[in-house]
Amino acid sequence: MEKNYKFWFCTGSQDLYGATCLKNVSEHSRIIVNELNKSGNLPFEVILKPTLITNELIRKTFNEANLDENCAGIITWMHTFSPAKAWILGLKEYRKPLLHLHTQFNEEIPYDTIDMDFMNENQSAHGDREYGHIVTRMGIERKVVVGHFSDKNVQKRIADYMITSVGVIESSKIRVMRIADNMRNVAVTEGDKVEAQIKFGWEVDAYPINEIVEVVNSVSTSDINILVDEYYSLYNILLEGRDEKEFRKHVSVQAAIEIGFERFLKEKNYHAICTHFGDLGALKQLPGLAMQRLMQKGYGFGGEGDWKTAAMVRLMKVMTEGKKDAKGTSFMEDYTYNLTKGKEGILQAHMLEVCPTVADGAISIKVNPLSMGNKEDPARLVFTSKEGIGVATSLIDLGNRFRLLINTVDCKKVEKEMPKLPVATAFWTPRPDLYTGAEAWILAGGAHHTAFTYDLTAEQIGDWAEAMNIESLFIDENTTIHNLKNEMKWNSVFYK
Ligand code: MN
């Protein structure tokens, strides 16, 4: 992905206070943009645009932003009063993410020198309310960030919103390849793919499994050997009594799958993939290690035909790509609980496909039976996951709308090792606690599959959902069942 995104900084004003005032306005904006760029806290560059004072220029600027492929959003700020009717046509035609930075040039009131000239020139508290009114009246989705531009917390909120904006822009580029259909009889992974394309821009296409198997089978032995050598240099090899040669052969099958699948995805320009353990055609093994590695490379993944989760994982991968000190993003599945008082949590895994980006410490390769289907024992990467706050999301189709569940979770270490469990795992306690969190999740219709990340906040994912005009439900430290039930009732009317 090309991530050369910029954000335009557009200051609103008017010519009522004379040329000197406008000169100061433009100088202040220049300094603010400079400070923001110099702060090192923003993931993308801010570009200063000329002060906007006429509806012609506002309209022209917003339309230029629409057409500029590198522009991922506009940051607006009313330095002085800017009569908001001038913004109507520009806002109406604007189609990208909008941030309203409610800041001002001075941090403190200049008590000793303040006079009416100063008041007229520095009235964001006044001008931003007029502007905010029209954006609200027009029903336009936007983020409002309040505070002095030098404040680290303000800069962090701008940075978070920049990443959300990139998610909004990049969502429409996501293409999901399904090999095999939905797992038979499973409800929660189903959904309206046409509606998903209308809402999110996602393209979801199916391919016969054996078409991809042909590409896997055409991978040369030398290419396979090079990749297997790489695996052996990166990961611990846990033979567990298996014959070394036979073990390596099993690993080689995954190497061929990784190379073959990646070639197929690249050639056809897909960024996410679904597989189904029950429909593997002529593949020798369920893609385990191979799929884990593809997820690590940034591909989205969903098991058993779950294209919604595959697309969400891809979206999170795109949004968090290049993030400093990233802790990882993965497909996950709720498996089993620890219900011991005070130690409650959910053990997360999948058959095989957990992304190594979430791993904490050493990663090992194991070869074990799948205990489902009649294929060869697949090789897989095994590890445990990092501690810390994460967000587990589930996008479901309720028949008349999509709902995105967003649960803040506390990831922990399990108390003891699990030597007999041959899959990668995570363990978390959903907020506000396991009992309320799981009750809320079930009442809201959330799936057993989730798109999980340590590297985005619930607020960012919620902002993305708002931009997509879908329902989002937060389950977090503020959740009570009573309020959640009411919220769902209200939403069912709003989203009709
Ligand atoms: Mn599953």
XYZ file of C-alpha atoms and ligand atoms in Angstrom:
497
model
C 0.000 0.000 0.000
C 1.075 3.508 -0.869
C 0.741 5.640 2.254
C 1.810 9.054 1.118
C -1.207 10.717 2.646
C -1.448 14.403 3.560
C -3.979 16.369 5.541
C -4.939 19.861 4.448
C -5.140 22.599 7.048
C -7.870 25.089 6.181
C -8.333 28.181 8.313
C -11.569 30.108 8.175
C -11.801 33.841 8.608
C -13.407 36.921 7.027
C -12.303 40.356 5.827
C -14.299 42.350 8.372
C -11.279 43.142 10.544
C -8.936 44.383 7.834
C -5.791 43.250 6.046
C -3.535 43.239 9.107
C -5.823 40.855 10.883
C -5.890 38.509 7.859
C -2.119 38.678 7.641
C -1.888 37.634 11.290
C -4.426 34.865 10.753
C -2.377 33.389 7.959
C 0.858 33.755 9.930
C -0.681 32.037 12.964
C -1.900 29.161 10.786
C 1.547 28.805 9.292
C 3.091 28.560 12.763
C 0.474 26.038 13.938
C 0.991 23.780 10.904
C 4.723 24.028 11.371
C 4.491 23.124 15.055
C 2.208 20.183 14.330
C 4.563 18.829 11.689
C 7.613 19.384 13.892
C 6.016 17.700 16.918
C 6.867 14.229 15.666
C 3.497 13.113 17.009
C 1.573 13.042 13.746
C 1.836 10.057 11.379
C 1.116 12.203 8.317
C 2.091 15.646 7.099
C -0.194 18.644 7.463
C -0.306 20.962 4.448
C -1.173 24.625 4.923
C -3.810 26.006 2.554
C -4.594 29.707 1.997
C -7.042 31.224 4.498
C -10.612 30.612 3.387
C -12.870 33.647 3.390
C -15.187 33.300 0.402
C -17.620 30.573 -0.534
C -15.993 30.313 -3.999
C -12.587 29.530 -2.515
C -14.047 27.191 0.119
C -15.949 25.259 -2.548
C -12.912 25.109 -4.835
C -10.609 23.927 -2.026
C -12.950 21.168 -0.855
C -13.384 19.918 -4.422
C -9.638 19.928 -4.984
C -9.308 17.832 -1.826
C -11.827 15.349 -3.225
C -9.753 14.928 -6.357
C -6.318 14.837 -4.745
C -5.450 11.177 -4.237
C -2.939 11.994 -1.524
C -5.317 14.103 0.521
C -6.883 11.894 3.217
C -8.776 14.645 4.970
C -9.186 18.309 5.816
C -8.506 19.905 9.183
C -10.632 23.009 9.641
C -10.213 25.783 12.194
C -11.987 29.120 12.428
C -9.393 31.622 13.619
C -11.850 34.489 13.681
C -15.519 34.555 12.919
C -16.282 32.960 9.558
C -19.927 33.260 8.545
C -20.880 29.637 8.033
C -23.201 30.045 5.067
C -19.992 30.493 3.089
C -19.117 26.878 3.951
C -22.370 25.224 2.894
C -21.606 24.389 -0.741
C -18.048 23.334 -0.054
C -19.120 21.061 2.791
C -21.989 19.667 0.732
C -19.652 18.611 -2.043
C -16.840 17.376 0.200
C -16.539 13.584 0.474
C -13.497 12.909 2.663
C -12.915 12.783 6.428
C -13.261 16.090 8.242
C -11.554 17.160 11.436
C -12.606 20.277 13.254
C -9.625 21.397 15.311
C -11.045 23.707 17.935
C -7.854 25.432 18.992
C -6.519 28.967 19.256
C -3.171 30.603 18.669
C -2.503 31.826 22.199
C -2.592 29.409 25.083
C -3.243 31.886 27.863
C -5.415 35.021 27.908
C -2.897 37.940 27.680
C -4.319 39.612 30.770
C -2.127 42.720 30.748
C -2.517 43.622 27.080
C -5.824 42.227 25.954
C -8.024 44.760 24.145
C -10.875 44.607 21.627
C -8.519 44.242 18.655
C -7.125 41.112 20.245
C -10.629 39.866 20.977
C -11.698 40.367 17.355
C -8.632 38.691 15.971
C -8.574 35.682 18.309
C -12.095 34.424 18.587
C -12.032 30.732 17.756
C -14.316 30.119 20.742
C -16.826 32.211 18.836
C -16.084 31.383 15.179
C -15.788 27.633 15.694
C -19.285 27.569 17.192
C -20.786 29.221 14.113
C -18.941 26.755 11.876
C -19.778 23.758 14.086
C -23.434 24.697 13.865
C -23.595 24.406 10.101
C -21.712 21.100 10.036
C -24.185 19.723 12.569
C -27.193 21.180 10.758
C -26.006 19.551 7.523
C -25.613 16.218 9.319
C -21.990 15.846 8.260
C -19.836 13.351 10.121
C -16.730 14.935 11.612
C -14.357 14.737 14.538
C -13.998 17.646 16.926
C -10.708 17.955 18.828
C -10.470 20.676 21.462
C -7.354 22.244 23.008
C -4.138 24.129 22.349
C -2.251 22.799 19.335
C 0.941 22.336 21.384
C -0.813 19.986 23.833
C 0.483 16.419 23.415
C -2.964 15.028 24.063
C -4.457 17.208 21.328
C -1.723 16.064 18.959
C -2.398 12.436 19.886
C -6.085 12.864 19.117
C -5.242 14.437 15.750
C -2.836 11.550 15.065
C -5.509 8.986 15.958
C -7.964 10.691 13.678
C -5.480 10.758 10.820
C -5.198 6.976 11.102
C -8.977 6.611 11.231
C -9.212 8.797 8.121
C -6.776 6.586 6.273
C -9.020 3.648 7.256
C -11.993 5.492 5.771
C -10.134 6.199 2.520
C -8.536 2.749 2.264
C -11.702 0.785 3.122
C -12.995 1.145 -0.408
C -9.817 -0.466 -1.761
C -10.248 -3.717 0.185
C -10.820 -6.792 -1.975
C -11.512 -10.115 -0.275
C -10.886 -13.465 -1.955
C -13.044 -16.312 -0.706
C -11.942 -19.775 -1.492
C -14.886 -22.018 -0.737
C -18.161 -20.716 0.603
C -19.413 -20.092 4.116
C -19.213 -23.065 6.465
C -22.421 -24.997 6.086
C -25.245 -23.977 8.429
C -23.231 -21.250 10.163
C -25.217 -18.021 10.524
C -23.016 -15.348 12.044
C -20.348 -15.406 9.344
C -22.938 -14.823 6.608
C -24.010 -11.439 5.346
C -25.015 -9.205 2.497
C -21.951 -8.702 0.305
C -23.679 -6.205 -1.958
C -24.622 -4.060 1.020
C -21.057 -4.365 2.313
C -19.781 -2.973 -0.967
C -22.278 -0.124 -0.796
C -21.423 0.676 2.825
C -17.696 -0.091 3.041
C -16.555 -0.333 -0.574
C -15.421 -3.934 -0.079
C -15.323 -6.254 -3.053
C -15.818 -9.896 -2.092
C -15.262 -12.576 -4.744
C -15.165 -16.361 -4.672
C -12.621 -18.603 -6.400
C -12.646 -22.385 -6.723
C -10.099 -23.932 -4.372
C -8.470 -26.013 -7.066
C -7.642 -22.927 -9.127
C -5.394 -21.741 -6.302
C -4.086 -25.292 -5.735
C -2.698 -25.238 -9.300
C -0.607 -22.205 -8.388
C 0.508 -23.860 -5.132
C 1.545 -26.976 -7.057
C 3.542 -24.937 -9.557
C 5.851 -23.474 -6.881
C 9.392 -24.741 -7.516
C 11.236 -26.944 -5.036
C 14.045 -24.419 -4.798
C 11.631 -21.617 -3.875
C 10.076 -23.891 -1.271
C 13.462 -24.818 0.191
C 14.552 -21.195 0.493
C 11.400 -20.351 2.434
C 11.653 -23.447 4.650
C 15.230 -22.439 5.487
C 13.890 -19.023 6.440
C 11.291 -20.647 8.711
C 13.975 -22.768 10.335
C 16.105 -19.699 10.992
C 13.211 -17.665 12.442
C 11.302 -20.188 14.538
C 11.983 -22.904 17.077
C 11.392 -26.364 15.666
C 9.411 -28.531 18.056
C 9.662 -32.043 16.674
C 7.962 -33.593 19.701
C 9.031 -37.064 18.704
C 8.314 -36.699 14.986
C 10.853 -37.706 12.410
C 12.956 -34.710 11.332
C 12.567 -35.379 7.602
C 8.842 -36.033 7.809
C 8.433 -32.846 9.901
C 10.281 -30.786 7.308
C 8.074 -32.216 4.569
C 4.987 -31.039 6.405
C 6.516 -27.600 6.823
C 7.392 -27.550 3.099
C 3.723 -27.980 2.229
C 2.949 -24.768 4.127
C 5.821 -22.977 2.387
C 4.356 -23.928 -0.989
C 0.940 -22.725 0.169
C 2.366 -19.422 1.394
C 4.153 -18.750 -1.895
C 1.317 -20.021 -4.082
C -1.409 -18.159 -2.214
C 0.579 -14.938 -2.165
C 1.217 -15.146 -5.918
C -2.456 -15.796 -6.574
C -3.567 -12.925 -4.314
C -1.051 -10.513 -5.816
C -1.829 -11.450 -9.391
C -5.534 -10.896 -8.820
C -5.055 -7.915 -6.499
C -6.731 -9.164 -3.310
C -5.784 -8.042 0.204
C -7.747 -10.474 2.329
C -8.591 -14.149 2.090
C -11.019 -16.679 3.528
C -10.459 -20.390 3.747
C -12.610 -23.229 5.030
C -11.162 -26.316 6.721
C -13.978 -28.453 5.285
C -13.376 -27.511 1.678
C -9.707 -27.842 0.836
C -9.933 -29.478 -2.589
C -6.550 -30.900 -3.548
C -4.644 -28.909 -0.915
C -2.623 -31.286 1.229
C -3.047 -29.335 4.460
C -5.250 -26.617 5.875
C -3.258 -23.408 5.365
C -1.940 -22.816 8.889
C 1.593 -21.520 9.113
C 1.104 -20.151 5.585
C -1.953 -18.154 6.551
C -0.290 -16.921 9.732
C 2.600 -15.589 7.676
C 0.293 -13.954 5.129
C -1.547 -12.196 7.955
C 1.802 -11.001 9.257
C 2.497 -9.556 5.797
C -0.688 -7.483 6.042
C -3.355 -9.702 4.483
C -6.735 -9.943 6.144
C -7.983 -13.398 7.082
C -11.255 -14.995 8.098
C -11.850 -18.702 8.755
C -14.740 -20.750 7.365
C -15.666 -18.209 4.722
C -15.915 -15.300 7.167
C -15.350 -12.448 4.694
C -16.551 -9.735 7.086
C -13.873 -10.533 9.646
C -11.266 -10.990 6.883
C -12.020 -7.489 5.611
C -11.956 -6.043 9.141
C -8.566 -7.645 9.830
C -7.270 -6.163 6.578
C -8.695 -2.760 7.480
C -6.916 -2.871 10.847
C -3.690 -3.984 9.164
C -3.858 -1.026 6.791
C -4.646 1.429 9.561
C -1.819 0.226 11.804
C 0.827 -0.338 9.141
C 4.040 1.454 10.019
C 2.859 2.306 13.513
C 5.711 2.832 15.961
C 5.946 0.046 18.584
C 2.958 -1.771 17.111
C 1.900 -4.817 19.142
C -0.128 -6.609 16.509
C -3.434 -7.317 14.811
C -5.051 -10.697 14.213
C -8.062 -12.780 13.430
C -9.229 -14.427 16.675
C -11.865 -16.766 17.964
C -13.385 -17.100 21.429
C -12.745 -20.677 22.527
C -13.002 -21.423 26.197
C -13.360 -19.606 29.522
C -11.503 -19.491 32.754
C -14.306 -18.956 35.266
C -12.177 -19.057 38.413
C -13.163 -16.077 40.572
C -10.809 -13.164 40.154
C -9.059 -14.785 37.194
C -11.853 -14.739 34.656
C -11.005 -14.546 30.984
C -11.461 -16.011 27.521
C -8.858 -18.167 25.838
C -8.507 -17.014 22.233
C -7.135 -19.024 19.341
C -8.252 -20.518 16.063
C -7.652 -23.896 14.553
C -4.306 -22.563 13.397
C -4.647 -19.053 12.064
C -3.482 -16.524 14.643
C -1.216 -13.768 13.361
C 2.394 -13.807 14.665
C 2.358 -9.998 15.013
C 0.577 -10.461 18.372
C 3.202 -12.926 19.630
C 5.105 -12.285 22.813
C 8.550 -13.850 22.743
C 9.585 -16.996 20.930
C 7.578 -18.501 18.085
C 7.734 -22.229 17.404
C 6.635 -24.531 14.621
C 4.634 -27.606 15.501
C 3.096 -30.289 13.308
C -0.076 -31.795 14.745
C -3.248 -33.453 13.559
C -6.156 -31.088 12.942
C -8.632 -33.571 14.428
C -11.113 -32.454 11.737
C -11.245 -33.586 8.112
C -8.939 -36.117 6.540
C -5.987 -34.003 5.417
C -2.316 -34.189 6.389
C -1.254 -32.860 9.795
C -0.667 -29.155 9.182
C 2.359 -27.204 10.368
C 1.536 -24.144 12.427
C 3.220 -21.354 14.368
C 2.685 -21.589 18.101
C 3.108 -18.755 20.611
C 1.343 -16.788 23.313
C 0.324 -13.160 22.961
C 1.281 -9.859 24.495
C -0.224 -8.279 27.581
C -2.008 -4.955 27.391
C -5.191 -3.263 26.262
C -6.702 -4.413 22.984
C -9.897 -4.070 21.008
C -11.948 -7.038 19.807
C -14.492 -6.258 17.101
C -17.265 -8.199 15.438
C -19.087 -6.982 12.364
C -22.477 -8.663 12.076
C -25.318 -8.449 9.595
C -28.672 -8.076 11.376
C -30.693 -8.475 8.208
C -31.533 -4.810 7.786
C -28.201 -3.303 8.839
C -24.628 -3.935 9.885
C -23.651 -3.602 13.528
C -20.056 -3.289 14.641
C -19.385 -4.478 18.175
C -16.324 -2.929 19.767
C -15.143 -4.489 23.013
C -12.162 -3.149 24.930
C -10.303 -6.096 26.438
C -7.404 -6.547 28.869
C -4.933 -9.096 27.496
C -3.129 -11.159 30.093
C -0.891 -14.147 30.503
C -2.536 -17.423 31.369
C -1.459 -18.617 34.791
C 0.228 -21.785 33.610
C 1.704 -23.172 30.417
C -0.493 -25.297 28.175
C 2.025 -27.836 26.865
C -0.529 -30.002 25.093
C -2.215 -27.176 23.174
C -0.682 -26.958 19.670
C -2.026 -23.542 18.646
C -1.151 -19.900 19.178
C -3.291 -18.249 21.828
C -4.261 -15.022 23.495
C -6.103 -14.618 26.773
C -8.187 -11.631 27.694
C -10.781 -10.324 30.086
C -13.410 -8.277 28.311
C -14.350 -4.963 29.912
C -16.126 -4.128 32.121
C -15.714 -7.728 33.396
C -16.163 -11.191 31.910
C -19.760 -11.578 33.081
C -21.087 -8.234 31.848
C -18.854 -8.240 28.761
C -19.926 -11.683 27.576
C -23.578 -11.013 28.435
C -23.474 -7.769 26.455
C -21.686 -9.434 23.535
C -24.281 -12.201 23.324
C -27.235 -9.822 23.676
C -25.762 -7.713 20.873
C -25.430 -10.757 18.607
C -21.626 -10.684 18.353
C -19.805 -13.531 16.624
C -17.265 -16.057 17.888
C -14.821 -14.653 15.312
C -13.236 -11.269 15.943
C -10.862 -8.856 14.296
C -8.501 -7.945 17.119
C -5.803 -5.318 17.525
C -3.635 -3.790 20.235
C -2.850 -0.819 18.011
C -6.134 1.028 17.548
C -8.441 2.485 20.160
C -12.132 1.716 20.475
C -12.713 5.391 19.673
C -10.871 5.082 16.356
C -12.843 2.015 15.300
C -16.069 3.711 16.380
C -15.178 6.800 14.345
C -14.568 4.588 11.321
C -18.003 2.982 11.803
C -19.599 6.449 12.057
C -17.932 7.433 8.798
C -19.332 4.263 7.190
C -22.774 5.201 8.518
C -23.305 1.925 10.359
C -24.313 1.138 13.910
C -21.488 0.730 16.397
C -21.876 -0.586 19.922
C -19.174 -0.181 22.527
C -18.682 -2.677 25.311
C -16.246 -1.162 27.781
C -15.759 0.040 31.355
C -18.950 2.132 31.084
C -21.214 -0.684 29.889
C -24.219 -1.736 31.900
C -26.688 -4.273 30.532
C -29.553 -1.919 31.217
C -28.065 0.877 29.126
C -26.890 -1.458 26.384
C -30.374 -2.881 25.937
C -31.837 0.600 25.692
C -29.140 1.668 23.255
C -29.930 -1.295 21.014
C -33.640 -0.430 21.087
C -32.946 3.184 20.135
C -30.538 2.091 17.421
C -33.093 -0.294 15.945
C -35.329 2.719 15.287
C -32.533 5.000 14.102
C -31.037 2.514 11.654
C -34.326 1.342 10.154
Mn -13.598 -20.319 13.225
